[in-house]
mmCIF file with all atom_site columns, C-alpha atoms in Angstrom:
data_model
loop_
_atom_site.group_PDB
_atom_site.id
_atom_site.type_symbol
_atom_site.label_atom_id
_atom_site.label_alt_id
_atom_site.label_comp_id
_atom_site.label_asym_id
_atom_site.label_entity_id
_atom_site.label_seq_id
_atom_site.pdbx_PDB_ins_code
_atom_site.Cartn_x
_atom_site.Cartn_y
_atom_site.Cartn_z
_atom_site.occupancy
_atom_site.B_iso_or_equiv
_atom_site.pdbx_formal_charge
_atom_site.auth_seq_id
_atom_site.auth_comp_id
_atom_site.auth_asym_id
_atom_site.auth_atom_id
_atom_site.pdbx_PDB_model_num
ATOM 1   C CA . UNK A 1 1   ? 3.303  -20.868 21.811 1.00 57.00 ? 1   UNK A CA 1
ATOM 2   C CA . UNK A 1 2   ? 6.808  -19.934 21.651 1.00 66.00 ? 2   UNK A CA 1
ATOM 3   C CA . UNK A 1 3   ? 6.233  -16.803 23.972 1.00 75.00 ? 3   UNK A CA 1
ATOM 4   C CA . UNK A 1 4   ? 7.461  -14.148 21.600 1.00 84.00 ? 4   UNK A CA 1
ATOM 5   C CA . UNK A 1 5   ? 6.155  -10.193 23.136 1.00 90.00 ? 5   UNK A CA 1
ATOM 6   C CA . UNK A 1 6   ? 4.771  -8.589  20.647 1.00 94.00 ? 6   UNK A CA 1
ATOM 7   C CA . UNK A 1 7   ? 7.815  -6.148  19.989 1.00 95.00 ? 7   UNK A CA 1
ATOM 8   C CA . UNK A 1 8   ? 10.125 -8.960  19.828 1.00 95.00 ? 8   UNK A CA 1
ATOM 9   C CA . UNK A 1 9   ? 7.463  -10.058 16.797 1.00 94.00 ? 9   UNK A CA 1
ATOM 10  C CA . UNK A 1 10  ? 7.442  -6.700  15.541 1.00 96.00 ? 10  UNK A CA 1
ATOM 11  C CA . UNK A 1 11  ? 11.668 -6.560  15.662 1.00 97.00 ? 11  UNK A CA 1
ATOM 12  C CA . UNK A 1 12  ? 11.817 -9.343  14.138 1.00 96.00 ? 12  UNK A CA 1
ATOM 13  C CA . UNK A 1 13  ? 9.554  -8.628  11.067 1.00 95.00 ? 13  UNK A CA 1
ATOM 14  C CA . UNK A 1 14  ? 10.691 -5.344  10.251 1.00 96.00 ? 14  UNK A CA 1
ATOM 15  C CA . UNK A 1 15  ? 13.836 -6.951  10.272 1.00 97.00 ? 15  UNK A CA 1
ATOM 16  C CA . UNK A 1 16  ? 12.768 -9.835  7.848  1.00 96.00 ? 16  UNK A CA 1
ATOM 17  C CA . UNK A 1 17  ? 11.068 -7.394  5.396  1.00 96.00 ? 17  UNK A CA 1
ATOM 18  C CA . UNK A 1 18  ? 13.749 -4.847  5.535  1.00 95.00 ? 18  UNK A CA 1
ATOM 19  C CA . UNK A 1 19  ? 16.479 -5.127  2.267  1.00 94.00 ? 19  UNK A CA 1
ATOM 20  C CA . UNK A 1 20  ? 19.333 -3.653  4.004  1.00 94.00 ? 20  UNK A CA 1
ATOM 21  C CA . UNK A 1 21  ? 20.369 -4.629  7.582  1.00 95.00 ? 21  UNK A CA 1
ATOM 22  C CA . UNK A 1 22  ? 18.813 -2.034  10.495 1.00 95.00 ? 22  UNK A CA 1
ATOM 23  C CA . UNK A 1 23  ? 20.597 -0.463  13.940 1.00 94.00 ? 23  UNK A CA 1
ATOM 24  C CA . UNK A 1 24  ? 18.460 -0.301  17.048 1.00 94.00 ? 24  UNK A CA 1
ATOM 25  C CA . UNK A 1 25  ? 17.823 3.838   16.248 1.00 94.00 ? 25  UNK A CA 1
ATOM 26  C CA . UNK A 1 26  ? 16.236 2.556   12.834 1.00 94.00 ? 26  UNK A CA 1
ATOM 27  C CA . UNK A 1 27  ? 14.263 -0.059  14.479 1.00 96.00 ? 27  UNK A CA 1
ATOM 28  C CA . UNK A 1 28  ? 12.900 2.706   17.440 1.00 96.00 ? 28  UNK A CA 1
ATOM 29  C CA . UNK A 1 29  ? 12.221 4.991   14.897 1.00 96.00 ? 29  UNK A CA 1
ATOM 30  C CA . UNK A 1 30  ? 9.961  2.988   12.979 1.00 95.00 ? 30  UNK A CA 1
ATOM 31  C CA . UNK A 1 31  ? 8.098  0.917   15.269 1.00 96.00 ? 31  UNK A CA 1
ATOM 32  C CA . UNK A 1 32  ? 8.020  3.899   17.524 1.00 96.00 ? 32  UNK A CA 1
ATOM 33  C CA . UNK A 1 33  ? 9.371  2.127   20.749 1.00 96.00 ? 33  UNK A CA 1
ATOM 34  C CA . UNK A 1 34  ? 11.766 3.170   23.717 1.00 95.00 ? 34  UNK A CA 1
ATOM 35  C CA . UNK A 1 35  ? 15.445 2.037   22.547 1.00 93.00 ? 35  UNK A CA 1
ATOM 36  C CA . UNK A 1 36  ? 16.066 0.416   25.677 1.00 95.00 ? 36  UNK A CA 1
ATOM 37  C CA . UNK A 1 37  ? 12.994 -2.122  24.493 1.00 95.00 ? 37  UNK A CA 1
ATOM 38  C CA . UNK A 1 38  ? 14.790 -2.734  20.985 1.00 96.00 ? 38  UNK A CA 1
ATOM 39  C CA . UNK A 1 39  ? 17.627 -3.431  22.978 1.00 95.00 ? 39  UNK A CA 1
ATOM 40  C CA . UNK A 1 40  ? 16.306 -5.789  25.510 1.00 96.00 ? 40  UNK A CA 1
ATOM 41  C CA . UNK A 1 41  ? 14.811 -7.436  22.811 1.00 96.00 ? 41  UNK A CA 1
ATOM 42  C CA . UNK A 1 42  ? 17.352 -7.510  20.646 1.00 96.00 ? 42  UNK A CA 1
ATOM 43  C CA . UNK A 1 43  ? 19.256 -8.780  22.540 1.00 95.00 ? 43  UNK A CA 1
ATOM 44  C CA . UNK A 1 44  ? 16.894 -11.968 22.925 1.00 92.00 ? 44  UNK A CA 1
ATOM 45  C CA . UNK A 1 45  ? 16.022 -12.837 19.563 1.00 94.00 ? 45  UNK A CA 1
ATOM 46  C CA . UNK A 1 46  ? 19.638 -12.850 19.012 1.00 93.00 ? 46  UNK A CA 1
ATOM 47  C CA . UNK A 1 47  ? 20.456 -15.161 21.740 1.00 89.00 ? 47  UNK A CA 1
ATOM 48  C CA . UNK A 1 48  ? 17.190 -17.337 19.960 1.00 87.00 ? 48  UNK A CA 1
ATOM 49  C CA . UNK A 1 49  ? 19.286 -17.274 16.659 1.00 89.00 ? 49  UNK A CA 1
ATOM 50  C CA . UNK A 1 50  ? 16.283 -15.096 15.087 1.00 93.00 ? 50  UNK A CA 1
ATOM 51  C CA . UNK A 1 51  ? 18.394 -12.256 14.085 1.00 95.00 ? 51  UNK A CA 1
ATOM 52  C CA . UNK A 1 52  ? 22.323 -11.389 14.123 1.00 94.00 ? 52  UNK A CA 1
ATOM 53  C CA . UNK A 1 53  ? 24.944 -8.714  14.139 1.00 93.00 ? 53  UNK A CA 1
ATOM 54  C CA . UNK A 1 54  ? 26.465 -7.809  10.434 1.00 92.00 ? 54  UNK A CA 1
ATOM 55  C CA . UNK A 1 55  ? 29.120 -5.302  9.535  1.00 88.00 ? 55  UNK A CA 1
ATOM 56  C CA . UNK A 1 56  ? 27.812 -2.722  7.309  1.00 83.00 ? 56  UNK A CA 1
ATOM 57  C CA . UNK A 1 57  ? 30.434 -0.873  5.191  1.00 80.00 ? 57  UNK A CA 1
ATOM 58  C CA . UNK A 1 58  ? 29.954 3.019   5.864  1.00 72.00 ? 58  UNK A CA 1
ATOM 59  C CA . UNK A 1 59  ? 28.054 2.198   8.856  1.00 67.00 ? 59  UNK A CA 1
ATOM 60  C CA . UNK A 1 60  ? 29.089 4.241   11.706 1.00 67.00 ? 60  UNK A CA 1
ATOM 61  C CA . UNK A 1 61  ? 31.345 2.239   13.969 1.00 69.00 ? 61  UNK A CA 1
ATOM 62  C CA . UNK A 1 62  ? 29.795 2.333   17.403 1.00 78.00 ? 62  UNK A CA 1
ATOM 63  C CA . UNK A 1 63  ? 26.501 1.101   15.849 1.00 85.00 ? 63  UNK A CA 1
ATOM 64  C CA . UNK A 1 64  ? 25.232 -2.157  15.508 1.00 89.00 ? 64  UNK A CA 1
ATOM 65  C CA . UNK A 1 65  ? 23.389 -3.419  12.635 1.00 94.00 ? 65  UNK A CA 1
ATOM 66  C CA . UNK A 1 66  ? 21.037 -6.334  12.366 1.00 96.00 ? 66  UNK A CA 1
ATOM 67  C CA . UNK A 1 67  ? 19.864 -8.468  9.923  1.00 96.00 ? 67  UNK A CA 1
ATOM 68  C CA . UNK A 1 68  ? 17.050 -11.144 10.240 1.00 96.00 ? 68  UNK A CA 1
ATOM 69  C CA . UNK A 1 69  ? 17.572 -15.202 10.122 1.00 94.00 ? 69  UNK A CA 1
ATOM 70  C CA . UNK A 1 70  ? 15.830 -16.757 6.730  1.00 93.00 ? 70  UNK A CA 1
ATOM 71  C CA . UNK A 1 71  ? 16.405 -19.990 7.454  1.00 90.00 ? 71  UNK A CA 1
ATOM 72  C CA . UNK A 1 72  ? 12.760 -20.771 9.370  1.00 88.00 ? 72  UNK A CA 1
ATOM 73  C CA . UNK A 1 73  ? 14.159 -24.363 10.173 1.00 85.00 ? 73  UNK A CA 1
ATOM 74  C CA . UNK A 1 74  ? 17.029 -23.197 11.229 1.00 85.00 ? 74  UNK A CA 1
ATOM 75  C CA . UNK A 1 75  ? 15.366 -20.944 14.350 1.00 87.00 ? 75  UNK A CA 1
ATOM 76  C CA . UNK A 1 76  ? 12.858 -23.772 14.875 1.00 84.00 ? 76  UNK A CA 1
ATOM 77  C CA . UNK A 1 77  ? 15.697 -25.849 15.538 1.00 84.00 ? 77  UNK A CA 1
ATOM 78  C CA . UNK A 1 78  ? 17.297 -23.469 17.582 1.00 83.00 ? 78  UNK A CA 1
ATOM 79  C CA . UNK A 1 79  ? 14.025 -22.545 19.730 1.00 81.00 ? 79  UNK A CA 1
ATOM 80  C CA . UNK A 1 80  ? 13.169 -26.377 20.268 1.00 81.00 ? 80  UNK A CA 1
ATOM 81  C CA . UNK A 1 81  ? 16.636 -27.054 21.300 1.00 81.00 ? 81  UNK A CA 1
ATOM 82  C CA . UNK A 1 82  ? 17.569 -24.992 23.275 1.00 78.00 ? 82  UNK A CA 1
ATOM 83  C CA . UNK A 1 83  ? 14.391 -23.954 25.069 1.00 78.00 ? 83  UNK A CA 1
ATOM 84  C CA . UNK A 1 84  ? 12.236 -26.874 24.933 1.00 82.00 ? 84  UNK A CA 1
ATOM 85  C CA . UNK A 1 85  ? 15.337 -29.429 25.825 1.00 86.00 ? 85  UNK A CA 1
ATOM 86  C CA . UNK A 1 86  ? 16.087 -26.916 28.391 1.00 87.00 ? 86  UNK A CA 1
ATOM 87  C CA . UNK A 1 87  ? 12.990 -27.156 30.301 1.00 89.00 ? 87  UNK A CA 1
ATOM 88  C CA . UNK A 1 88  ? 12.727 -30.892 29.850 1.00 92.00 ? 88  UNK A CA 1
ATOM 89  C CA . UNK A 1 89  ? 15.903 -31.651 31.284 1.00 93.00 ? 89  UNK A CA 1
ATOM 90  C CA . UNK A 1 90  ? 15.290 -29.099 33.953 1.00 94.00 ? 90  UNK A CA 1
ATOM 91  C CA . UNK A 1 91  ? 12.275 -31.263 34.768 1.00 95.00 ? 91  UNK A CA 1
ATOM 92  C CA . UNK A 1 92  ? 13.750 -34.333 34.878 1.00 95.00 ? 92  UNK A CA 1
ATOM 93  C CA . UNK A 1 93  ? 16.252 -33.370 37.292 1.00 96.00 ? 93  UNK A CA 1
ATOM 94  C CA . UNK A 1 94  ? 13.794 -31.920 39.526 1.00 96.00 ? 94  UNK A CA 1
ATOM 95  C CA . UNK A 1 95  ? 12.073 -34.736 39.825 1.00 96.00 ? 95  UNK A CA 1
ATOM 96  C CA . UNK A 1 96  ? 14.982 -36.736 40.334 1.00 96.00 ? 96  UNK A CA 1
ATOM 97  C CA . UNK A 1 97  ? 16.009 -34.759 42.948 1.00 96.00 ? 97  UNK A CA 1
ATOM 98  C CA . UNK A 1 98  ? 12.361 -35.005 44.714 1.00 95.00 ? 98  UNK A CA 1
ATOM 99  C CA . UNK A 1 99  ? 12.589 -39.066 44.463 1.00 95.00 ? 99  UNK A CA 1
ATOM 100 C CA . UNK A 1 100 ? 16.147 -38.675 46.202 1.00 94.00 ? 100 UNK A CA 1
ATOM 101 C CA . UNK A 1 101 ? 14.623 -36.551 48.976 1.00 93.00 ? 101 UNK A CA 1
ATOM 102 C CA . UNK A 1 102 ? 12.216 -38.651 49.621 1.00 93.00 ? 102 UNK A CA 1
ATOM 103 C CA . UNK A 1 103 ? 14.120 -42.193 49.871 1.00 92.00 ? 103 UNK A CA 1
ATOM 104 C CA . UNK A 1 104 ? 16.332 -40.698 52.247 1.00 92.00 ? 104 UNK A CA 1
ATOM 105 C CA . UNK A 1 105 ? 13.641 -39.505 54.577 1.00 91.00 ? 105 UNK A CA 1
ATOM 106 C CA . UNK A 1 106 ? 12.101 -42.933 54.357 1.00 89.00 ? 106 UNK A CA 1
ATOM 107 C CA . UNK A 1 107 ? 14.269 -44.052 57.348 1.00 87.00 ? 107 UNK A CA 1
ATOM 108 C CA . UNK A 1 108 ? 12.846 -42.329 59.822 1.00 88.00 ? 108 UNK A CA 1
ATOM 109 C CA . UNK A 1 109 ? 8.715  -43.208 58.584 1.00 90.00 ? 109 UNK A CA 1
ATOM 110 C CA . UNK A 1 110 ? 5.752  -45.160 60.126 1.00 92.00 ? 110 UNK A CA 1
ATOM 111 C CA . UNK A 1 111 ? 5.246  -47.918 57.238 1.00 93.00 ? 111 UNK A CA 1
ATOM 112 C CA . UNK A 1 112 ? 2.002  -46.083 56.471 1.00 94.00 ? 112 UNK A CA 1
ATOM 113 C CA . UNK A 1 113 ? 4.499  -43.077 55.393 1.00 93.00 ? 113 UNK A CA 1
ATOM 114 C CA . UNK A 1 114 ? 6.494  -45.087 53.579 1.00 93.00 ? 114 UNK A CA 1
ATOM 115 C CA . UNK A 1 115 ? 3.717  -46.635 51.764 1.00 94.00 ? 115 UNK A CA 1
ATOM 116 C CA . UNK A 1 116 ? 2.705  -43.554 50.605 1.00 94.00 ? 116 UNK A CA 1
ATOM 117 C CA . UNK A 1 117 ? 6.284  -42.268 49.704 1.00 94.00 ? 117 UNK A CA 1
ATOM 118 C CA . UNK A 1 118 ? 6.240  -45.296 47.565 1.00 94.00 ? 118 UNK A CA 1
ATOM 119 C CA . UNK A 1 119 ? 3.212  -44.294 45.748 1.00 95.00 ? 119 UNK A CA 1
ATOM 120 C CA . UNK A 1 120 ? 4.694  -41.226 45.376 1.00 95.00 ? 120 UNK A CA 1
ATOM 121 C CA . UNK A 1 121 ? 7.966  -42.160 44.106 1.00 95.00 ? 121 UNK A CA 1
ATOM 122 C CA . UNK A 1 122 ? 5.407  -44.790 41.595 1.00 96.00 ? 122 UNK A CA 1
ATOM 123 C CA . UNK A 1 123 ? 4.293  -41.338 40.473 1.00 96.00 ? 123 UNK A CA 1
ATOM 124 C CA . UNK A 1 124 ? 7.675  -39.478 39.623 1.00 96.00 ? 124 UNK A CA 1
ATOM 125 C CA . UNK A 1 125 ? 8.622  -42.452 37.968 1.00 96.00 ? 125 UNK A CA 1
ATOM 126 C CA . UNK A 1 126 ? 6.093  -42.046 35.581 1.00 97.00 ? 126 UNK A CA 1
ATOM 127 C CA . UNK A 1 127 ? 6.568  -38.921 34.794 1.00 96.00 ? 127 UNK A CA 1
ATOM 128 C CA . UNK A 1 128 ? 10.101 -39.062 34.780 1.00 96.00 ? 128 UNK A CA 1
ATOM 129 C CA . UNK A 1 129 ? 9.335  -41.784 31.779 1.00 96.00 ? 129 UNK A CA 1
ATOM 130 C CA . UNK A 1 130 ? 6.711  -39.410 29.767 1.00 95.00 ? 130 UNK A CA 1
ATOM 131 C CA . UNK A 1 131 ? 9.547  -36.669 30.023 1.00 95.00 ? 131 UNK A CA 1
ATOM 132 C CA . UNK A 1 132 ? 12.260 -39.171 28.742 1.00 95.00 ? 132 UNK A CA 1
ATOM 133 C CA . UNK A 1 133 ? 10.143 -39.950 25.575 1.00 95.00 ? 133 UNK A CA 1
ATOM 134 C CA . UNK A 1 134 ? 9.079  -36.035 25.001 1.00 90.00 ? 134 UNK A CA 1
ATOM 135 C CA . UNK A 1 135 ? 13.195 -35.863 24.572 1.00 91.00 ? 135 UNK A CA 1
ATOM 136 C CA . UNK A 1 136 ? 13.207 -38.590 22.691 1.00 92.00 ? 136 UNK A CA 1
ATOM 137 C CA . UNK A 1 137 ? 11.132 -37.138 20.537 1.00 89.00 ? 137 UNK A CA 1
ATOM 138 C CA . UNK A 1 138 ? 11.959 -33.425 20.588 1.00 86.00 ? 138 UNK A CA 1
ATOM 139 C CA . UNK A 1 139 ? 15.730 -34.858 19.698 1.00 87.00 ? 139 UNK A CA 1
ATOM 140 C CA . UNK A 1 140 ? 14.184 -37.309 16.656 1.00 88.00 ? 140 UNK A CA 1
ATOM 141 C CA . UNK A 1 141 ? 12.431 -33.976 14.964 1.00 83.00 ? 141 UNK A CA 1
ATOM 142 C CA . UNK A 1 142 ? 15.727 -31.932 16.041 1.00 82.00 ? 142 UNK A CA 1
ATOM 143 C CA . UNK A 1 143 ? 17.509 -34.531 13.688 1.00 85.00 ? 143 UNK A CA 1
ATOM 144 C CA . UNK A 1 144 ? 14.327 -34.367 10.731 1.00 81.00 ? 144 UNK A CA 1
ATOM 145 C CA . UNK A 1 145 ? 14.797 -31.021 10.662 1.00 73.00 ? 145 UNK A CA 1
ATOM 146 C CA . UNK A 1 146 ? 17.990 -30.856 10.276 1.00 70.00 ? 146 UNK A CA 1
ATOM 147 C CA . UNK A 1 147 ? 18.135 -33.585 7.670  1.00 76.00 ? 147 UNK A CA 1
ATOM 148 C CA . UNK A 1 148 ? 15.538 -31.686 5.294  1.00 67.00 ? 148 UNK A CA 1
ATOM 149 C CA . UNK A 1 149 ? 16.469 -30.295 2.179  1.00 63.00 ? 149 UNK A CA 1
ATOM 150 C CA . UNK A 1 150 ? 14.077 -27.116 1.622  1.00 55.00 ? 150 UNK A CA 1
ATOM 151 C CA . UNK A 1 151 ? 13.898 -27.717 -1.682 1.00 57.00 ? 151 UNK A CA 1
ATOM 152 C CA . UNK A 1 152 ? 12.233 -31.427 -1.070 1.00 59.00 ? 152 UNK A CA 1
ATOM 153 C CA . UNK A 1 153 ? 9.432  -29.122 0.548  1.00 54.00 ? 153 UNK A CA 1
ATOM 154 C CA . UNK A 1 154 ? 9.211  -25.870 -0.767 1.00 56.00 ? 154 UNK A CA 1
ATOM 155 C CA . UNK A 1 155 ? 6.437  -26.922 -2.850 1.00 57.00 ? 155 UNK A CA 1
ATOM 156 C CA . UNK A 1 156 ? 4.763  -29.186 -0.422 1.00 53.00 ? 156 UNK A CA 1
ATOM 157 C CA . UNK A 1 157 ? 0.704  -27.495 0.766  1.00 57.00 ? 157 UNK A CA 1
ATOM 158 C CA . UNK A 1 158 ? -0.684 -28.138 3.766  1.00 51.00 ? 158 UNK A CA 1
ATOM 159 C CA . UNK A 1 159 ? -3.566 -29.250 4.405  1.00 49.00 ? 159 UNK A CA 1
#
């Protein structure tokens, strides 16, 4: 769902599962991949929040080390924010654009045109309101997340 590759999966778990924090040349060397693929991807799960850039003492300078994020809420948050509010807003903008577009070319319709530009604009409005209350929502879990205290549900099963 979230569109993780499988390296950036496989990154990310030998990150989670490793006890000491990891540079890219430990990361290629285990999973056996090109270092300009740890990189790249790298360089994505940290922009996600997944994973982020520690000192290590005795480390070489010029080499970065990673450790993973713990905190699952934490990068569910971050995903769904940033990501998922992203494209929502990037929707709703689009199709406010469109229903600007076409009221200005109404002026220059036959009324059976317009009639349909109306139906059309019915339309976006619509959807405009669906994408409104998938915000609303996305930014009301955003906030329960947030709120929750893992220990309230560390013992909690699903069913």
């Amino acid at each position: 769902y979230f569109g993780f590759s499988k390296v950036m999966g496989q990154l990310y778990g030998t990150l989670l599962l490793s006890v000491d924090p990891l540079c890219l040349d430990d990361m290629m060397e285990r999973l056996g991949i090109s270092k300009a693929s740890v990189s790249m991807n790298m360089r994505t799960l940290e922009h996600l929040g997944m994973v982020r850039q520690v000192w290590v003492r005795g480390g070489s300078g010029r080499r970065k080390y990673y450790e993973a994020e713990t905190d699952f809420w934490q990068i569910f948050s971050n995903v769904v924010s940033g990501r998922e509010m992203r494209d929502v807003e990037r929707a709703l903008a689009v199709m406010e654009d469109n229903k600007e577009l076409l009221a200005k070319s109404m002026e220059d319709m036959t009324d059976d045109e317009k009639a349909l530009v109306e139906i059309y604009m019915d339309r976006i409005s619509q959807m405009q309101a669906l994408f409104r209350f998938a915000q609303l929502i996305i930014n009301s879990i955003l906030n329960q997340v947030n709120s929750i205290d893992v220990s309230d549900v560390s013992g909690v099963e699903l069913q």
